Every structure is written in structure tokens, then in C-alpha cells.
mmCIF file of C-alpha atoms and ligand atoms in Angstrom:
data_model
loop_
_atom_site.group_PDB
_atom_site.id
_atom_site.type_symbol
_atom_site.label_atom_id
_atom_site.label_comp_id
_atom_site.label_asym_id
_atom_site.label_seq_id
_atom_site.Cartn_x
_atom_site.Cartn_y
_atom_site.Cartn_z
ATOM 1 C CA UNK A 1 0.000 0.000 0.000
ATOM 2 C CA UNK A 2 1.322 3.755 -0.708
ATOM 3 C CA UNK A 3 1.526 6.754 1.278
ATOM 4 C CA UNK A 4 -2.261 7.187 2.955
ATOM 5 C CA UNK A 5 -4.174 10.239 3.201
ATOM 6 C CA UNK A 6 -5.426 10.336 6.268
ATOM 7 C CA UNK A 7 -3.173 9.859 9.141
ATOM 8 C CA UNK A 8 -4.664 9.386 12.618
ATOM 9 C CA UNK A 9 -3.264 10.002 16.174
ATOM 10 C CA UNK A 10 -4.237 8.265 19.305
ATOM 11 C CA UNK A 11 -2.191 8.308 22.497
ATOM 12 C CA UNK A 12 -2.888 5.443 24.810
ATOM 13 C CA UNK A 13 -2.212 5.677 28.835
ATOM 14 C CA UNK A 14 -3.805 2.810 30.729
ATOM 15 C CA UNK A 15 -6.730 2.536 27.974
ATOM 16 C CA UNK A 16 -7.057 -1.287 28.592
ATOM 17 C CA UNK A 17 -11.043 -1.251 28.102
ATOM 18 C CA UNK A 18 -11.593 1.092 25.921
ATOM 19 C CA UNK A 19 -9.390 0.006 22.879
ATOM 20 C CA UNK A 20 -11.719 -3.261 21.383
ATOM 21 C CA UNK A 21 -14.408 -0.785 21.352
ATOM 22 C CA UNK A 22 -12.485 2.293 19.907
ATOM 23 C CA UNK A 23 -10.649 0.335 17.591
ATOM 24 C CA UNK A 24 -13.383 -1.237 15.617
ATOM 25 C CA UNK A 25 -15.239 1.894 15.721
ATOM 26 C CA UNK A 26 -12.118 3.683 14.575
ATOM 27 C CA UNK A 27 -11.645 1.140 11.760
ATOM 28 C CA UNK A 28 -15.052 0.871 10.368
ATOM 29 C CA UNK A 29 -15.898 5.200 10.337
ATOM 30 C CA UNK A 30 -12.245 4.959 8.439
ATOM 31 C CA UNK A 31 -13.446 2.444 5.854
ATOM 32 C CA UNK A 32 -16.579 4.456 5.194
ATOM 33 C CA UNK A 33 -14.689 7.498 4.179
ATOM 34 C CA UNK A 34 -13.467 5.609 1.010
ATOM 35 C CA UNK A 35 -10.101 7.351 1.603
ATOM 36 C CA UNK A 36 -6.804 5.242 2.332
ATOM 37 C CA UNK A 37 -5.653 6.049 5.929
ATOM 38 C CA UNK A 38 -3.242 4.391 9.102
ATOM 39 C CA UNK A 39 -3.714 4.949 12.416
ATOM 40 C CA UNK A 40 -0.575 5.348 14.554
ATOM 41 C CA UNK A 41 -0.710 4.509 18.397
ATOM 42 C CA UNK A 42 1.680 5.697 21.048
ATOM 43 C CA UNK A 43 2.021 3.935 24.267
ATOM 44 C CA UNK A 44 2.335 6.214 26.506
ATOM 45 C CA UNK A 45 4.207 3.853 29.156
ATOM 46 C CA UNK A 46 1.030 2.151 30.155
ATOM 47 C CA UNK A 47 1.035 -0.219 33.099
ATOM 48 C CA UNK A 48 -1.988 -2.327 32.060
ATOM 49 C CA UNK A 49 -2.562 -4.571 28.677
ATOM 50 C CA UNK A 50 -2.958 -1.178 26.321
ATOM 51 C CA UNK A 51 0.682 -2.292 25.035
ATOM 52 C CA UNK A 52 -0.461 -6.128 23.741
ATOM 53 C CA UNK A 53 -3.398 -4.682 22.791
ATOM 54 C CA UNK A 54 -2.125 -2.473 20.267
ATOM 55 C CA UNK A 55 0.704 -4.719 19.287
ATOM 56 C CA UNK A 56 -2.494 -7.251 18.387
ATOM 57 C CA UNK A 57 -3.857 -4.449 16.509
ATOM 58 C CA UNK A 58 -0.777 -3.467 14.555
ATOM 59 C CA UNK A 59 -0.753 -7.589 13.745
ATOM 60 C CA UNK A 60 -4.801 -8.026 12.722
ATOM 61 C CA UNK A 61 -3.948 -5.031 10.123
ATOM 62 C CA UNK A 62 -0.079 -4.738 9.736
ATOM 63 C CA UNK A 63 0.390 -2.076 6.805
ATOM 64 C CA UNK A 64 -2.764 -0.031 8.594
ATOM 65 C CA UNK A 65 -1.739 0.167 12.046
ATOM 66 C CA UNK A 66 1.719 1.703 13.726
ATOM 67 C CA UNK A 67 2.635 0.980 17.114
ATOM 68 C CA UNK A 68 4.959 3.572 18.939
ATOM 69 C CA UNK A 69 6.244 2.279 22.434
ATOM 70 C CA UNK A 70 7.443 4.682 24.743
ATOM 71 C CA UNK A 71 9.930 3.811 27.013
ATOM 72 C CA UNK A 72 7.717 5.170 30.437
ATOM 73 C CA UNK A 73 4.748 8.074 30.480
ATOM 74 C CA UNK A 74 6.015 11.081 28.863
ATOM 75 C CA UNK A 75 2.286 12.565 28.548
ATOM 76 C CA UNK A 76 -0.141 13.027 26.240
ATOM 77 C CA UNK A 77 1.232 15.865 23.838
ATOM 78 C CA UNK A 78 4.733 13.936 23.404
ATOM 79 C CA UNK A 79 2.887 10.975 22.711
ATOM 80 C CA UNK A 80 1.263 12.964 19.890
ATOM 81 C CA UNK A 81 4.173 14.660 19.356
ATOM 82 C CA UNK A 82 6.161 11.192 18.657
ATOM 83 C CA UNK A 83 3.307 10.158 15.985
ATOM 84 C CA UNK A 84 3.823 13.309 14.657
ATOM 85 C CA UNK A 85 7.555 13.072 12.969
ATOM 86 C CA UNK A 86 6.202 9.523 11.897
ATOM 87 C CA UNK A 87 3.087 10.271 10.040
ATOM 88 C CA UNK A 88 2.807 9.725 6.263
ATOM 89 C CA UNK A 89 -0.848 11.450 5.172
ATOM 90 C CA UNK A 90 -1.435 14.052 3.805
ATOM 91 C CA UNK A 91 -3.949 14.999 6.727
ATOM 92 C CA UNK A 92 -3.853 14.279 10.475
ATOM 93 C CA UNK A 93 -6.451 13.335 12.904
ATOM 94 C CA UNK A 94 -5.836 13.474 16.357
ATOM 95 C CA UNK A 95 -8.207 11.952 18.790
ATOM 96 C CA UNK A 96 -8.326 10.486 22.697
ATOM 97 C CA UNK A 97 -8.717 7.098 23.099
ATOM 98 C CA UNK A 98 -11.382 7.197 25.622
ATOM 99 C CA UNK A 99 -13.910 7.327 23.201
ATOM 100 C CA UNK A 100 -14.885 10.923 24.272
ATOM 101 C CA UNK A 101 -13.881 12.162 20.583
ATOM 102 C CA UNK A 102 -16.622 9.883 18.636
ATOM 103 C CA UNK A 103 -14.342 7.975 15.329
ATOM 104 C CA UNK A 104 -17.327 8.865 13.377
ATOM 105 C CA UNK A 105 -17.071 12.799 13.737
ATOM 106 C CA UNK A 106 -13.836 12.158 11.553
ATOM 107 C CA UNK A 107 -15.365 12.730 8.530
ATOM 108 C CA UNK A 108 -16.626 16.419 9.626
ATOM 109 C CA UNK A 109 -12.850 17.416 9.955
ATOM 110 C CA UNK A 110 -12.025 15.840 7.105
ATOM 111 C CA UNK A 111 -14.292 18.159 4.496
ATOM 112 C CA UNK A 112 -13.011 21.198 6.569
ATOM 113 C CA UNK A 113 -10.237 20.582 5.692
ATOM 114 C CA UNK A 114 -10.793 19.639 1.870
ATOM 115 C CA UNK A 115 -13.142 22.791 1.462
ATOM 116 C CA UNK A 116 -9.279 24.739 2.466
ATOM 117 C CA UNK A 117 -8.589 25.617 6.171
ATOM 118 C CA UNK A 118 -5.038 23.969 6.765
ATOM 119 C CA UNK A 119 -6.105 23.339 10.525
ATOM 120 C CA UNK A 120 -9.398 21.955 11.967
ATOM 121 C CA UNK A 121 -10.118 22.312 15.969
ATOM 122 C CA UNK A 122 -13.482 20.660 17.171
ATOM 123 C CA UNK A 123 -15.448 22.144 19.770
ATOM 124 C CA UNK A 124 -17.313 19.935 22.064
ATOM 125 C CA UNK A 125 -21.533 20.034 22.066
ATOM 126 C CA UNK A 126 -22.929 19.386 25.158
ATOM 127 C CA UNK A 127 -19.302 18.355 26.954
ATOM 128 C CA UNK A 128 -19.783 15.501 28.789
ATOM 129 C CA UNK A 129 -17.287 16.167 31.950
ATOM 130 C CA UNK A 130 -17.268 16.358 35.789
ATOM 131 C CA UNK A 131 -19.092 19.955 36.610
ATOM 132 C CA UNK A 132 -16.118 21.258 37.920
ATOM 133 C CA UNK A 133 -14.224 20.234 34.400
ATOM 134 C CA UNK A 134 -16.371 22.355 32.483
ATOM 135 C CA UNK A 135 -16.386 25.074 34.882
ATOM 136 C CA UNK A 136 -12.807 25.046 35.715
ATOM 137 C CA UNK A 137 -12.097 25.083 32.185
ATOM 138 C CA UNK A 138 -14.442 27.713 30.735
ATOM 139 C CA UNK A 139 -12.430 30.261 33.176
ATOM 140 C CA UNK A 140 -9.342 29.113 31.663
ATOM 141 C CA UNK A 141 -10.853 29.198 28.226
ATOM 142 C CA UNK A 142 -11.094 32.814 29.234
ATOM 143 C CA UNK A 143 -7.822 33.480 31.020
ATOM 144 C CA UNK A 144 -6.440 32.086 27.482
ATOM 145 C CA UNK A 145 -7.887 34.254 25.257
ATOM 146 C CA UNK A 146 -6.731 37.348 26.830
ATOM 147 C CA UNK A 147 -3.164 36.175 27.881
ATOM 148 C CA UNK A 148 -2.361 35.097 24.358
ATOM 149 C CA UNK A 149 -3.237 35.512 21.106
ATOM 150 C CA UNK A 150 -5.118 32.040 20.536
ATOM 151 C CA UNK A 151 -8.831 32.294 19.430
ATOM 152 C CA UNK A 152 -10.208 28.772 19.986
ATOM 153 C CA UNK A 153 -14.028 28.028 21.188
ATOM 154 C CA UNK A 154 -12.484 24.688 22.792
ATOM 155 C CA UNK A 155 -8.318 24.438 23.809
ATOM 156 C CA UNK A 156 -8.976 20.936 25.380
ATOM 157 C CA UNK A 157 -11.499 19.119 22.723
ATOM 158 C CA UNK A 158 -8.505 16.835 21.155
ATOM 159 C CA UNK A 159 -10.374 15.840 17.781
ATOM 160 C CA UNK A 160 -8.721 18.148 15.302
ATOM 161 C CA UNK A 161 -7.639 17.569 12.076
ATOM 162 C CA UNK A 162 -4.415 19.438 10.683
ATOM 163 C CA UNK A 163 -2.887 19.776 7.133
ATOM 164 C CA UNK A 164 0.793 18.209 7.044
ATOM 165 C CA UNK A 165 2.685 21.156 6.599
ATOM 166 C CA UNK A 166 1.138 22.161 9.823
ATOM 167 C CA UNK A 167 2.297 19.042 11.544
ATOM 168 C CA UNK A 168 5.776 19.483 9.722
ATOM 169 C CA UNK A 169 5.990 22.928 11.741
ATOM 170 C CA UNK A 170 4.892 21.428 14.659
ATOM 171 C CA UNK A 171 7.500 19.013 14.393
ATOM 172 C CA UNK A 172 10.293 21.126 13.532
ATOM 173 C CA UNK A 173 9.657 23.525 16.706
ATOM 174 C CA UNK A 174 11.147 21.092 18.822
ATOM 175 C CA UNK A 175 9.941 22.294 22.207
ATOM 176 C CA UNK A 176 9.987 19.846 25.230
ATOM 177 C CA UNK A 177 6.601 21.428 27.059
ATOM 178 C CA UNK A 178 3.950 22.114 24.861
ATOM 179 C CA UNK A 179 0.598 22.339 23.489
ATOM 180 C CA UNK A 180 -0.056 20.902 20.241
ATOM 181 C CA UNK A 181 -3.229 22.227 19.460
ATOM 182 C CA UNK A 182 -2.075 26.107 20.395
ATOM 183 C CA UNK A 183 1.204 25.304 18.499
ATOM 184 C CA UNK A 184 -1.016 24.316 15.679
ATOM 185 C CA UNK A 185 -3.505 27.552 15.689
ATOM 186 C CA UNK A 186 -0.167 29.676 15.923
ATOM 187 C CA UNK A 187 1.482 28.325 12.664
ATOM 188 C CA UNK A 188 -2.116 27.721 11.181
ATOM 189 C CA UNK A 189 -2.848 30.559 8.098
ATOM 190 C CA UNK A 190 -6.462 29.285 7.948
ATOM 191 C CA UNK A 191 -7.789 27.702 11.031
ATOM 192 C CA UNK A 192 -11.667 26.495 11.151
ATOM 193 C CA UNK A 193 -13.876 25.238 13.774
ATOM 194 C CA UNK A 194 -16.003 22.792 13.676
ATOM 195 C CA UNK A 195 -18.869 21.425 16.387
ATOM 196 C CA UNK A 196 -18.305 17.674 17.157
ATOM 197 C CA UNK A 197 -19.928 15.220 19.194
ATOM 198 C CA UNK A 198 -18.709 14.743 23.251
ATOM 199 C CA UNK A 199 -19.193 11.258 24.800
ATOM 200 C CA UNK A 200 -18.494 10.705 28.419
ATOM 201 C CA UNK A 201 -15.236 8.554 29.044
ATOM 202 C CA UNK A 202 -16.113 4.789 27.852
ATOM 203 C CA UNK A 203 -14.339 3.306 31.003
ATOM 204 C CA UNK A 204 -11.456 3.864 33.281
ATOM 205 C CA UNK A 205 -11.261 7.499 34.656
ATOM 206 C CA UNK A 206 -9.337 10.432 33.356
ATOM 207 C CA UNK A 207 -5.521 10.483 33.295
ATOM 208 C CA UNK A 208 -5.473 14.147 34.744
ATOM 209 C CA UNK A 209 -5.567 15.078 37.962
ATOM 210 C CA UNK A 210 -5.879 18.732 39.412
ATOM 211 C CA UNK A 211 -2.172 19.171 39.966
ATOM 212 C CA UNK A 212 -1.572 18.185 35.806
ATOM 213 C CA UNK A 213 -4.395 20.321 34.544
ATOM 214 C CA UNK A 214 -2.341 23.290 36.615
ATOM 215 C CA UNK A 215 0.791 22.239 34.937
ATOM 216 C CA UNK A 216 -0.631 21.825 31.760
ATOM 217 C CA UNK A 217 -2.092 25.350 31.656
ATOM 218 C CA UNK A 218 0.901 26.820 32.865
ATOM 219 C CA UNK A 219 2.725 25.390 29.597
ATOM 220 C CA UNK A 220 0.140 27.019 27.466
ATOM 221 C CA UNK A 221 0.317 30.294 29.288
ATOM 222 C CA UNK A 222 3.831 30.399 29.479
ATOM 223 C CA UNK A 223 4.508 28.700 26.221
ATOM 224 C CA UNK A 224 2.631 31.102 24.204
ATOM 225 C CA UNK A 225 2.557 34.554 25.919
ATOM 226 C CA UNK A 226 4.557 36.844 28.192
ATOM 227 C CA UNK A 227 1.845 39.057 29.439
ATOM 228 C CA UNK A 228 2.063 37.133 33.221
ATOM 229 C CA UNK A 229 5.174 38.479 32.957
ATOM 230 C CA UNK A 230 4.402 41.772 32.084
ATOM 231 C CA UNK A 231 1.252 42.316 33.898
ATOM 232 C CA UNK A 232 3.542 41.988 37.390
ATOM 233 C CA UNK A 233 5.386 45.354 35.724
ATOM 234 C CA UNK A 234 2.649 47.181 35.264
ATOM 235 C CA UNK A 235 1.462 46.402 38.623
ATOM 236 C CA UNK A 236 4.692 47.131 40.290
ATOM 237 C CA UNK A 237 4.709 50.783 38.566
ATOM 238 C CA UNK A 238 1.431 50.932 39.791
ATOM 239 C CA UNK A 239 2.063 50.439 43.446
ATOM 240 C CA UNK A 240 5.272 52.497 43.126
ATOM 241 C CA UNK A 241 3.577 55.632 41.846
ATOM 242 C CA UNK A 242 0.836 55.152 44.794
ATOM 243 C CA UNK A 243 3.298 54.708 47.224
ATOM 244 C CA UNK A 244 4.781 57.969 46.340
ATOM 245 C CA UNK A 245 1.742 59.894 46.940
ATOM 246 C CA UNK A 246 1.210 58.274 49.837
ATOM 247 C CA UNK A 247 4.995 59.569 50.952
ATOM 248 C CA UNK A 248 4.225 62.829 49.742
ATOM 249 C CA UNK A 249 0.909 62.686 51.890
ATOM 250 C CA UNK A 250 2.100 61.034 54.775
ATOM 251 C CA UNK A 251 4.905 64.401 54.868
ATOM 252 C CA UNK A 252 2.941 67.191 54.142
ATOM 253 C CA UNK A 253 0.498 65.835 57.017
ATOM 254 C CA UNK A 254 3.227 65.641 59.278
ATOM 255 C CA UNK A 255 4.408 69.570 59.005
ATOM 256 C CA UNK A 256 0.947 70.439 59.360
ATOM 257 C CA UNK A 257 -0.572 67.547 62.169
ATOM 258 C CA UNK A 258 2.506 66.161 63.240
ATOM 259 C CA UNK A 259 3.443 62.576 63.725
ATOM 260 C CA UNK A 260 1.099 59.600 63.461
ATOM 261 C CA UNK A 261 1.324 56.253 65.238
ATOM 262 C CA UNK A 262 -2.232 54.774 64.323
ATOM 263 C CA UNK A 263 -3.208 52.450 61.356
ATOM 264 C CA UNK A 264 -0.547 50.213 62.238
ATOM 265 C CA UNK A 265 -2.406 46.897 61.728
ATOM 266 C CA UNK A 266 -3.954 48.614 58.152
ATOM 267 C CA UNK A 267 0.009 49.141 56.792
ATOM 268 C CA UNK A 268 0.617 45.771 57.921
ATOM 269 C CA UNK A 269 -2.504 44.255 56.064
ATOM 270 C CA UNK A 270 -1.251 46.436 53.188
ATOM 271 C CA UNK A 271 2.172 45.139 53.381
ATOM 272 C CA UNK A 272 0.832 41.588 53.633
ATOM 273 C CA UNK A 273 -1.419 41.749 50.546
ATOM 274 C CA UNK A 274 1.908 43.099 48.739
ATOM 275 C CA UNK A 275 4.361 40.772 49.880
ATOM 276 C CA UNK A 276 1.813 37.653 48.893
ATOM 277 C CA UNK A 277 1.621 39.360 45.108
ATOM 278 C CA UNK A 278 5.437 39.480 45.269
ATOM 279 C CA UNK A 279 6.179 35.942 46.264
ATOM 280 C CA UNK A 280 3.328 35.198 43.588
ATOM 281 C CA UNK A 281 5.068 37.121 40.928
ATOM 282 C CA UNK A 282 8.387 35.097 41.577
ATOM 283 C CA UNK A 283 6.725 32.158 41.165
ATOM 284 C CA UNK A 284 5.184 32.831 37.485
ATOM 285 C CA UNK A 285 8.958 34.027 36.599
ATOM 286 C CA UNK A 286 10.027 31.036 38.540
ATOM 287 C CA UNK A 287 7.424 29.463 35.880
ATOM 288 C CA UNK A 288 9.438 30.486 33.023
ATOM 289 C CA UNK A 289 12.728 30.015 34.016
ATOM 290 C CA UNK A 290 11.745 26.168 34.998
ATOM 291 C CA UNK A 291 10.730 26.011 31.084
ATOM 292 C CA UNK A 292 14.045 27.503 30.186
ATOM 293 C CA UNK A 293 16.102 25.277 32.136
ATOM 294 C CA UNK A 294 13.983 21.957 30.547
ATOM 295 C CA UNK A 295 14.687 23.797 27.176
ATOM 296 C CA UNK A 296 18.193 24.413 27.462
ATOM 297 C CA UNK A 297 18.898 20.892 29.247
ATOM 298 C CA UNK A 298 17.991 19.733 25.312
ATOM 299 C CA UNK A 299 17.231 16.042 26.984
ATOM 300 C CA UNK A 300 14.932 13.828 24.639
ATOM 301 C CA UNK A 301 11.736 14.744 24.854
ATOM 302 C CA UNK A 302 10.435 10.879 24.905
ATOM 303 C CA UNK A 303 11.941 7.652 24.953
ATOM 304 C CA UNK A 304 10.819 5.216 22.265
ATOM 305 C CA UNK A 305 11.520 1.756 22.969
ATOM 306 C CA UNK A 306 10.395 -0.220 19.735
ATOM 307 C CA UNK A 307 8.007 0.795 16.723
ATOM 308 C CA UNK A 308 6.069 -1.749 15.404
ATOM 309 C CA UNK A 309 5.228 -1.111 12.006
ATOM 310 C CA UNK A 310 5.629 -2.362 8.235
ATOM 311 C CA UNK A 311 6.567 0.236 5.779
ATOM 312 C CA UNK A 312 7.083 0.112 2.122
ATOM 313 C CA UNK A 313 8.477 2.532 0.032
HETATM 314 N N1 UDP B 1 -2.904 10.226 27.762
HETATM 315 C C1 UDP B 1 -1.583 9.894 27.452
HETATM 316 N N2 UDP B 1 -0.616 10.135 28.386
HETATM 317 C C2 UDP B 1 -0.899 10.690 29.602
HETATM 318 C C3 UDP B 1 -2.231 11.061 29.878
HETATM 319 C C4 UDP B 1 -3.211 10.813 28.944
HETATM 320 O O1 UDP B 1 -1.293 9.406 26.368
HETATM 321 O O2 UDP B 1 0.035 10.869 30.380
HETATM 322 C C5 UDP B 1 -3.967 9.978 26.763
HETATM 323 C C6 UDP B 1 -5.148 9.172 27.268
HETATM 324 O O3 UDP B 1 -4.931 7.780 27.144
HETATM 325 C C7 UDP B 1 -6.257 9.653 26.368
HETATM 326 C C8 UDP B 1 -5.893 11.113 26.140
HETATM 327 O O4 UDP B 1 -4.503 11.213 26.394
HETATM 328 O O5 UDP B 1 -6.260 8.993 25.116
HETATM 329 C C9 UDP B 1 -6.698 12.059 27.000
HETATM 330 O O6 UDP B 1 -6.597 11.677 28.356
HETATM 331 P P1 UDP B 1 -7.848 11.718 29.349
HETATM 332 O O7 UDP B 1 -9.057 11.158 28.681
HETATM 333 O O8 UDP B 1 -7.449 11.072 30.627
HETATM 334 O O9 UDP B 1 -8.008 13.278 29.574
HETATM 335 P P2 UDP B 1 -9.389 14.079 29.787
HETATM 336 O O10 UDP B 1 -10.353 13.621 28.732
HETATM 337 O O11 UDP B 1 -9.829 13.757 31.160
HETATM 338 O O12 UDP B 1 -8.969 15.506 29.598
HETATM 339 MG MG1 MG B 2 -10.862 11.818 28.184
#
């Protein structure tokens, strides 16, 4: 078989009982598109049977299905990432392997694509998460799309499609903590949206707990803006200039009143509030200089102990 045209994506962490299920639905929406495609897996350093599993798979359909095997858990956008400087099509799908992103929306992304956008995003109708999921994340949503430049209904819905040369970019950036689908809009000339199905998670439970979701917003924020940075400047001229009215005040009071000794516990709450934005603003640069120091480290980004695929030429 030659080069397909459709490429698809799936990280797998711990996906045990969801893969039968997402595989034959994968398999039989890709069939009905007519189109030749592959699928390539990356196992993420699961502890369960997702790696047999997909080795099976790569056997029952050997030129259709690649088998990337990470060498422990390097997360779920090196995992794409990995698939990424392996993919042959012409377009790329990237989905979860939860079944939340439904194989049959595929074909959505697909015409987006063919009617000309070079990237695809899906946004999720009626989002099937925990409450605090969707609440938690339509704040960020918002945080997002005033910290940096990226205008995207839905950061987290993974079922996007992208052009290669997109991918290819993606790819050749090379960064260690990232966020493929902001990565993606930035290099993007002609990015479309499209509304796709949500499920809620077939089985097992999600792979992200509060402290990741943090982290992984943090590599967005950071990764793609320096306004944290800069609104801590702003804020320190801010204070300064106040403070030195409140000099000037505080002196011209005392050559006409004379000393003062009261509000005491209100310049300490004062100080207080400051010294907490302070140590706050050290951490965000803290943030960044963390990213540097992963960056400039230039350690592999993933580990890949064995592919298991058959290519021709
Ligand atoms: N995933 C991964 N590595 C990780 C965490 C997650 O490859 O370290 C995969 C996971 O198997 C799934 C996708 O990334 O296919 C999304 O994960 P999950 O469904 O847990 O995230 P949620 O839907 O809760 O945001
Ligand atoms: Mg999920």
C-alpha cells in the first residue's frame, strides 16, 4: 500500500477497556470514508494490557496500524508529538482514546479541511465532563484568550484535524513542554472550527488530575505569551507611583498635624497583601525560568523503545 491520506493520532495511557471498542469503531468510520488512511498509536508507558493490545492491533492489520512504544509516560502531547515526525498522510487526525472524541465525527474534519482551512479544531456540544471540568475550564478558556493571542471556542477538545505542513511545523519547533493544538492555531494561516460530538469517558477514569491540569495550563500560558510576565510590571509601577503619593501625603500631614502612630495593623494588612503578590510574581517568573532550564537541558523529549510497524516505500 502507498503513502495514505489520512493519518490518525491516538495516544494510549492505561486505555485497557476502551481500545476493542475504539478500535473497531475507529476502523469501520475509516473504511466508510473511502479514503486510504493508518492509524498510529503511542504507548504512553502504560502499566496495564494497552501495550499487547495495540501490538495485536498493529498484527490483525499490519500495513494499517503503527505501534509507537514509549519507554515510560512522557504525557499526552509527546505521545502525539512522537506520531507526529512519523506520520505519512497528507492529513492528520488526532483523537483520545477514551472514546470521548466519537471515530465517526472524523469525517466532519475531514471536508473542513478539503473545502481549504489547513487546521481543523473541534469544539465539544454538550461536553460531557465532571461539573467542575467544564467550569474550571471555561475560566481558563477565558484566562487564554486574553493572555495570548489564541482564538479557539475549545483548547482541550482533542479531535482536530491538521494539514501536514502544519504538523511538519509542529514538528520542527522542537519544544519539550507544549501544546499541540495552540502550536497548531499559531502556525495555522487558515484555522476552522467545527462542532463535534462529546461522549463521556467509555471506562477507566481520566488520566489528569488537578495538579496536571495546573501544569498543563501553565505550559500554554507560558509557552505562548509573556503578558504574566508583564502584567507583574505594570502592577509594580502601579504600586510604586501610589506609594509615592502616599509619601508625599504622609509628609505634608506631618508639618501640618505632626506625627502619626495609628493604622498600624492597616500598613501591615497592606504590606501583607503586597508581599503575597510578590512571592506570587516570583513564582510565574520562577514558571518560566523552569521552562528555560527543561529547554536548554535539550534532553529527549520521549523515549521510544520499539516501533512496530511495516513500511514500504
Ligand atoms: N494520555 C496519554 N498520556 C498521559 C495522559 C493521557 O497518552 O500521560 C492519553 C489518554 O490515554 C487519552 C488522552 O490522552 O487517550 C486524553 O486523556 P484523558 O481522557 O485522561 O483526559 P481528559 O479527557 O480527562 O482531559
Ligand atoms: Mg478523556
Amino acid at each position: 500500500m502507498a503513502k495514505p491520506y489520512v493519518s490518525v493520532v491516538i495516544p494510549v495511557y492505561n486505555e485497557q477497556d476502551n481500545l476493542e471498542t475504539l478500535f473497531s469503531r475507529l476502523t469501520a468510520a475509516m473504511d466508510r470514508t473511502g479514503k486510504t488512511w493508518e492509524v498510529l498509536f503511542t504507548n504512553d508507558g502504560s502499566r496495564d494490557r494497552s501495550g499487547e493490545m495495540l501490538k495485536e492491533f498493529h498484527k490483525r492489520r499490519p500495513k494499517q496500524v503503527r505501534v509507537i512504544d514509549f519507554n515510560g509516560n512522557f504525557g499526552q502531547h509527546m505521545a502525539i508529538m512522537a506520531a507526529f515526525e512519523r506520520v505519512r498522510g497528507d492529513v492528520i487526525v488526532t483523537l483520545d482514546a477514551d472514546l470521548q472524541n466519537p471515530p465517526e465525527e472524523i469525517p466532519k474534519l475531514l471536508a473542513a479541511i478539503e473545502a481549504g482551512h489547513d487546521s481543523v479544531g473541534g469544539y465539544r456540544k454538550n461536553r460531557q465532563d465532571t461539573f467542575f471540568r467544564k467550569y474550571a475550564s471555561r475560566i481558563i478558556n477565558g484566562i487564554r484568550a486574553k493572555v495570548t493571542r489564541i482564538q479557539m471556542r475549545d483548547q482541550g477538545c482533542m479531535l482536530r484535524a491538521y494539514r501536514k505542513s502544519i504538523v511538519e511545523a509542529i514538528v520542527a519547533s522542537g519544544e519539550t513542554s507544549t501544546f499541540i493544538p495552540a502550536l497548531a492555531y499559531s502556525y495555522s494561516a487558515d484555522p476552522a472550527e467545527v462542532e463535534v460530538e462529546h461522549a463521556a469517558r467509555s471506562a477507566g477514569e481520566s488520566k489528569y488530575r488537578l495538579y496536571d491540569l495546573v501544569r498543563l495550563n501553565f505550559d500554554l500560558m507560558t509557552g505562548f505569551s509573556v503578558v504574566p510576565l508583564q502584567v507583574f510590571t505594570v502592577f509594580g509601577i502601579v504600586v510604586a507611583v501610589l506609594s509615592l503619593l502616599f509619601v508625599v501625603f504622609l509628609l505634608v500631614r506631618r508639618l501640618i498635624v505632626g506625627p502619626e502612630a495609628e493604622g498600624v495593623f492597616t500598613l501591615f494588612a497592606i504590606l501583607y497583601f503586597l508581599v503575597g503578590i510578590a512571592i506570587m510574581g516570583l513564582g510565574i517568573i520562577g514558571e518560566y525560568i523552569g521552562r528555560i532550564y527543561k529547554e536548554v537541558r535539550r534532553r529527549p523529549r520521549f523515549v521510544v523503545r520499539a516501533v512496530h510497524e511495516v513500511l514500504d516505500e
